[in-house]
Amino acid sequence: TLEDVIAGIALYRPGPMDLIPSFIDRKFGREKVEYLDQRMEPVLKETYGIMVYQEQVMRVAQVVGGYSLGGADLLRRAMGKKRQRAVFVKGAAERSVKESVATEIFDLMEKFAGYGFNKSHAAAYSYVAYQTAYLKVHHTSSFYAANLCMVMDDGDKMNALVTDAKNNG
């Protein structure tokens, strides 16, 4: 589905890339979907309990850490700062979240936030990828001709496209 392509594009970043195997296994029922805190379920349900989009990081900061929407955006941009960890853990404690769980959630957010995509950005890329795949399948000659014109000053890219074109008949 287009939703799968959107998630794939958002996951294929240095931070969340490690979570791709788990995302796939959860999608197909080979791995149990778990939430460190049940308040995360409505936020992460569509992505099988994995933070995929920036908006999810911000929403988890709100529902678990007690941040305002503006504060959650500031948190997302300043994840590496030690003070933010303390603020999140304190806010989570006020919502009856154990410190160890809050720390684990923050670690996941921190790993993701530096490289995460917002969903609309990933959706735009996905739509272009979908259109490109459609053109390659249904208008193959025109697809290759247009792409070859775009890279004619780059021999390596030309060779890769010619090889791909030959492989695709």
PDB file of C-alpha atoms in Angstrom:
ATOM      1  CA  THR A   1       0.000   0.000   0.000  1.00  0.00           C
ATOM      2  CA  LEU A   2       1.007   3.624  -0.235  1.00  0.00           C
ATOM      3  CA  GLU A   3       1.075   3.638   3.596  1.00  0.00           C
ATOM      4  CA  ASP A   4       3.760   0.930   3.487  1.00  0.00           C
ATOM      5  CA  VAL A   5       5.834   2.958   1.033  1.00  0.00           C
ATOM      6  CA  ILE A   6       5.454   6.059   3.245  1.00  0.00           C
ATOM      7  CA  ALA A   7       6.634   4.126   6.304  1.00  0.00           C
ATOM      8  CA  GLY A   8       9.497   2.559   4.331  1.00  0.00           C
ATOM      9  CA  ILE A   9      10.772   5.940   3.220  1.00  0.00           C
ATOM     10  CA  ALA A  10      10.524   7.344   6.751  1.00  0.00           C
ATOM     11  CA  LEU A  11      12.266   4.299   8.241  1.00  0.00           C
ATOM     12  CA  TYR A  12      15.108   4.330   5.735  1.00  0.00           C
ATOM     13  CA  ARG A  13      17.134   6.912   7.697  1.00  0.00           C
ATOM     14  CA  PRO A  14      20.231   6.387   9.870  1.00  0.00           C
ATOM     15  CA  GLY A  15      18.317   6.523  13.188  1.00  0.00           C
ATOM     16  CA  PRO A  16      15.225   4.407  12.543  1.00  0.00           C
ATOM     17  CA  MET A  17      16.833   2.125   9.921  1.00  0.00           C
ATOM     18  CA  ASP A  18      17.731  -0.409  12.623  1.00  0.00           C
ATOM     19  CA  LEU A  19      14.002  -0.856  13.244  1.00  0.00           C
ATOM     20  CA  ILE A  20      13.094  -1.966   9.702  1.00  0.00           C
ATOM     21  CA  PRO A  21      13.367  -5.725  10.429  1.00  0.00           C
ATOM     22  CA  SER A  22      11.208  -5.344  13.533  1.00  0.00           C
ATOM     23  CA  PHE A  23       8.657  -3.214  11.634  1.00  0.00           C
ATOM     24  CA  ILE A  24       8.369  -5.910   8.955  1.00  0.00           C
ATOM     25  CA  ASP A  25       8.164  -8.756  11.472  1.00  0.00           C
ATOM     26  CA  ARG A  26       5.475  -6.937  13.446  1.00  0.00           C
ATOM     27  CA  LYS A  27       3.515  -6.143  10.282  1.00  0.00           C
ATOM     28  CA  PHE A  28       3.402  -9.829   9.356  1.00  0.00           C
ATOM     29  CA  GLY A  29       2.775 -11.119  12.891  1.00  0.00           C
ATOM     30  CA  ARG A  30       6.189 -12.707  13.400  1.00  0.00           C
ATOM     31  CA  GLU A  31       6.965 -10.368  16.304  1.00  0.00           C
ATOM     32  CA  LYS A  32       4.611  -9.221  19.024  1.00  0.00           C
ATOM     33  CA  VAL A  33       3.651  -5.544  19.004  1.00  0.00           C
ATOM     34  CA  GLU A  34       4.383  -4.129  22.438  1.00  0.00           C
ATOM     35  CA  TYR A  35       4.176  -0.672  23.950  1.00  0.00           C
ATOM     36  CA  LEU A  36       6.404   0.496  26.780  1.00  0.00           C
ATOM     37  CA  ASP A  37       3.427   2.492  28.046  1.00  0.00           C
ATOM     38  CA  GLN A  38      -0.196   1.920  27.004  1.00  0.00           C
ATOM     39  CA  ARG A  39      -0.627   5.643  26.263  1.00  0.00           C
ATOM     40  CA  MET A  40       1.679   5.060  23.307  1.00  0.00           C
ATOM     41  CA  GLU A  41      -0.677   2.580  21.617  1.00  0.00           C
ATOM     42  CA  PRO A  42      -2.987   5.088  19.894  1.00  0.00           C
ATOM     43  CA  VAL A  43       0.077   7.043  18.743  1.00  0.00           C
ATOM     44  CA  LEU A  44       2.042   4.066  17.405  1.00  0.00           C
ATOM     45  CA  LYS A  45      -0.650   1.564  16.431  1.00  0.00           C
ATOM     46  CA  GLU A  46      -0.492   2.342  12.687  1.00  0.00           C
ATOM     47  CA  THR A  47       3.263   1.658  12.735  1.00  0.00           C
ATOM     48  CA  TYR A  48       3.166  -1.503  14.859  1.00  0.00           C
ATOM     49  CA  GLY A  49       4.477   0.132  18.029  1.00  0.00           C
ATOM     50  CA  ILE A  50       7.512   1.685  16.349  1.00  0.00           C
ATOM     51  CA  MET A  51       8.202   5.416  16.153  1.00  0.00           C
ATOM     52  CA  VAL A  52       8.418   6.092  12.441  1.00  0.00           C
ATOM     53  CA  TYR A  53       7.413   9.749  12.046  1.00  0.00           C
ATOM     54  CA  GLN A  54       8.465  12.952  13.804  1.00  0.00           C
ATOM     55  CA  GLU A  55       4.851  13.578  14.728  1.00  0.00           C
ATOM     56  CA  GLN A  56       4.829  10.319  16.686  1.00  0.00           C
ATOM     57  CA  VAL A  57       7.902  11.354  18.676  1.00  0.00           C
ATOM     58  CA  MET A  58       6.210  14.633  19.515  1.00  0.00           C
ATOM     59  CA  ARG A  59       2.933  12.951  20.468  1.00  0.00           C
ATOM     60  CA  VAL A  60       4.718  10.448  22.742  1.00  0.00           C
ATOM     61  CA  ALA A  61       6.438  13.409  24.406  1.00  0.00           C
ATOM     62  CA  GLN A  62       2.988  14.859  25.032  1.00  0.00           C
ATOM     63  CA  VAL A  63       1.145  11.790  26.288  1.00  0.00           C
ATOM     64  CA  VAL A  64       3.985  10.214  28.272  1.00  0.00           C
ATOM     65  CA  GLY A  65       6.210  13.164  29.186  1.00  0.00           C
ATOM     66  CA  GLY A  66       3.558  15.829  29.654  1.00  0.00           C
ATOM     67  CA  TYR A  67       4.912  18.225  27.048  1.00  0.00           C
ATOM     68  CA  SER A  68       2.797  20.830  25.292  1.00  0.00           C
ATOM     69  CA  LEU A  69       2.739  20.564  21.490  1.00  0.00           C
ATOM     70  CA  GLY A  70       5.232  23.438  21.230  1.00  0.00           C
ATOM     71  CA  GLY A  71       7.379  21.905  23.939  1.00  0.00           C
ATOM     72  CA  ALA A  72       7.300  18.542  22.158  1.00  0.00           C
ATOM     73  CA  ASP A  73       8.597  20.190  18.985  1.00  0.00           C
ATOM     74  CA  LEU A  74      11.398  21.860  20.959  1.00  0.00           C
ATOM     75  CA  LEU A  75      12.193  18.474  22.523  1.00  0.00           C
ATOM     76  CA  ARG A  76      12.364  16.832  19.100  1.00  0.00           C
ATOM     77  CA  ARG A  77      14.889  19.449  17.956  1.00  0.00           C
ATOM     78  CA  ALA A  78      16.964  19.320  21.146  1.00  0.00           C
ATOM     79  CA  MET A  79      16.889  15.593  21.927  1.00  0.00           C
ATOM     80  CA  GLY A  80      20.589  15.276  22.690  1.00  0.00           C
ATOM     81  CA  LYS A  81      20.535  17.739  25.563  1.00  0.00           C
ATOM     82  CA  LYS A  82      20.708  16.149  29.022  1.00  0.00           C
ATOM     83  CA  ARG A  83      18.200  18.633  30.438  1.00  0.00           C
ATOM     84  CA  GLN A  84      15.524  17.377  28.052  1.00  0.00           C
ATOM     85  CA  ARG A  85      15.974  13.826  29.315  1.00  0.00           C
ATOM     86  CA  ALA A  86      15.446  14.999  32.895  1.00  0.00           C
ATOM     87  CA  VAL A  87      12.354  17.026  31.954  1.00  0.00           C
ATOM     88  CA  PHE A  88      10.874  14.053  30.082  1.00  0.00           C
ATOM     89  CA  VAL A  89      11.569  11.587  32.893  1.00  0.00           C
ATOM     90  CA  LYS A  90      10.110  14.004  35.450  1.00  0.00           C
ATOM     91  CA  GLY A  91       6.974  14.559  33.349  1.00  0.00           C
ATOM     92  CA  ALA A  92       6.596  10.824  32.855  1.00  0.00           C
ATOM     93  CA  ALA A  93       6.968  10.220  36.605  1.00  0.00           C
ATOM     94  CA  GLU A  94       4.090  12.671  37.158  1.00  0.00           C
ATOM     95  CA  ARG A  95       2.034  10.338  34.935  1.00  0.00           C
ATOM     96  CA  SER A  96       3.022   7.259  36.971  1.00  0.00           C
ATOM     97  CA  VAL A  97       5.635   5.980  34.505  1.00  0.00           C
ATOM     98  CA  LYS A  98       8.612   4.206  36.086  1.00  0.00           C
ATOM     99  CA  GLU A  99      11.936   5.966  35.609  1.00  0.00           C
ATOM    100  CA  SER A 100      13.436   2.940  33.826  1.00  0.00           C
ATOM    101  CA  VAL A 101      10.525   2.856  31.355  1.00  0.00           C
ATOM    102  CA  ALA A 102      10.665   6.627  30.806  1.00  0.00           C
ATOM    103  CA  THR A 103      14.397   6.381  30.158  1.00  0.00           C
ATOM    104  CA  GLU A 104      13.869   3.546  27.672  1.00  0.00           C
ATOM    105  CA  ILE A 105      11.190   5.562  25.851  1.00  0.00           C
ATOM    106  CA  PHE A 106      13.438   8.618  25.779  1.00  0.00           C
ATOM    107  CA  ASP A 107      16.306   6.506  24.387  1.00  0.00           C
ATOM    108  CA  LEU A 108      14.039   5.347  21.530  1.00  0.00           C
ATOM    109  CA  MET A 109      12.913   8.912  20.871  1.00  0.00           C
ATOM    110  CA  GLU A 110      16.468  10.214  20.972  1.00  0.00           C
ATOM    111  CA  LYS A 111      17.728   7.592  18.532  1.00  0.00           C
ATOM    112  CA  PHE A 112      14.945   8.396  16.114  1.00  0.00           C
ATOM    113  CA  ALA A 113      14.499  12.149  16.439  1.00  0.00           C
ATOM    114  CA  GLY A 114      17.772  13.217  14.887  1.00  0.00           C
ATOM    115  CA  TYR A 115      16.989  11.580  11.567  1.00  0.00           C
ATOM    116  CA  GLY A 116      13.233  11.222  11.514  1.00  0.00           C
ATOM    117  CA  PHE A 117      10.920  12.374   8.758  1.00  0.00           C
ATOM    118  CA  ASN A 118       7.560  13.922   9.253  1.00  0.00           C
ATOM    119  CA  LYS A 119       4.802  11.879   7.671  1.00  0.00           C
ATOM    120  CA  SER A 120       3.806  14.447   5.043  1.00  0.00           C
ATOM    121  CA  HIS A 121       7.398  14.660   3.800  1.00  0.00           C
ATOM    122  CA  ALA A 122       7.590  10.867   3.523  1.00  0.00           C
ATOM    123  CA  ALA A 123       4.178  10.840   1.803  1.00  0.00           C
ATOM    124  CA  ALA A 124       5.366  13.279  -0.868  1.00  0.00           C
ATOM    125  CA  TYR A 125       8.438  11.146  -1.581  1.00  0.00           C
ATOM    126  CA  SER A 126       6.263   8.031  -1.636  1.00  0.00           C
ATOM    127  CA  TYR A 127       3.854   9.499  -4.144  1.00  0.00           C
ATOM    128  CA  VAL A 128       6.740  10.340  -6.481  1.00  0.00           C
ATOM    129  CA  ALA A 129       8.184   6.830  -6.000  1.00  0.00           C
ATOM    130  CA  TYR A 130       4.786   5.307  -6.812  1.00  0.00           C
ATOM    131  CA  GLN A 131       4.459   7.424  -9.961  1.00  0.00           C
ATOM    132  CA  THR A 132       8.003   6.527 -11.000  1.00  0.00           C
ATOM    133  CA  ALA A 133       7.350   2.804 -10.542  1.00  0.00           C
ATOM    134  CA  TYR A 134       4.110   3.116 -12.531  1.00  0.00           C
ATOM    135  CA  LEU A 135       5.907   4.825 -15.405  1.00  0.00           C
ATOM    136  CA  LYS A 136       8.689   2.243 -15.385  1.00  0.00           C
ATOM    137  CA  VAL A 137       6.176  -0.626 -15.613  1.00  0.00           C
ATOM    138  CA  HIS A 138       3.597   0.862 -17.977  1.00  0.00           C
ATOM    139  CA  HIS A 139       5.687   3.223 -20.134  1.00  0.00           C
ATOM    140  CA  THR A 140       9.038   1.466 -19.984  1.00  0.00           C
ATOM    141  CA  SER A 141      10.720   2.874 -23.109  1.00  0.00           C
ATOM    142  CA  SER A 142       9.711   6.445 -22.302  1.00  0.00           C
ATOM    143  CA  PHE A 143      10.814   5.967 -18.695  1.00  0.00           C
ATOM    144  CA  TYR A 144      14.306   4.858 -19.711  1.00  0.00           C
ATOM    145  CA  ALA A 145      14.606   7.485 -22.465  1.00  0.00           C
ATOM    146  CA  ALA A 146      13.723  10.296 -20.048  1.00  0.00           C
ATOM    147  CA  ASN A 147      16.078   9.008 -17.368  1.00  0.00           C
ATOM    148  CA  LEU A 148      18.939   8.529 -19.821  1.00  0.00           C
ATOM    149  CA  CYS A 149      18.493  12.146 -20.962  1.00  0.00           C
ATOM    150  CA  MET A 150      18.709  13.283 -17.343  1.00  0.00           C
ATOM    151  CA  VAL A 151      22.044  11.516 -16.668  1.00  0.00           C
ATOM    152  CA  MET A 152      23.768  11.687 -20.053  1.00  0.00           C
ATOM    153  CA  ASP A 153      26.759  13.512 -18.560  1.00  0.00           C
ATOM    154  CA  ASP A 154      27.320  10.795 -15.931  1.00  0.00           C
ATOM    155  CA  GLY A 155      28.720   7.613 -17.473  1.00  0.00           C
ATOM    156  CA  ASP A 156      28.265   5.487 -14.344  1.00  0.00           C
ATOM    157  CA  LYS A 157      24.578   6.365 -14.076  1.00  0.00           C
ATOM    158  CA  MET A 158      24.127   5.853 -17.818  1.00  0.00           C
ATOM    159  CA  ASN A 159      25.682   2.384 -17.582  1.00  0.00           C
ATOM    160  CA  ALA A 160      23.486   1.470 -14.603  1.00  0.00           C
ATOM    161  CA  LEU A 161      20.340   2.581 -16.459  1.00  0.00           C
ATOM    162  CA  VAL A 162      21.309   0.780 -19.691  1.00  0.00           C
ATOM    163  CA  THR A 163      22.015  -2.400 -17.704  1.00  0.00           C
ATOM    164  CA  ASP A 164      18.678  -2.069 -15.906  1.00  0.00           C
ATOM    165  CA  ALA A 165      16.885  -1.423 -19.201  1.00  0.00           C
ATOM    166  CA  LYS A 166      18.441  -4.532 -20.758  1.00  0.00           C
ATOM    167  CA  ASN A 167      17.519  -6.594 -17.693  1.00  0.00           C
ATOM    168  CA  ASN A 168      13.926  -5.405 -18.109  1.00  0.00           C
ATOM    169  CA  GLY A 169      13.688  -6.223 -21.786  1.00  0.00           C
TER     170      GLY A 169
END
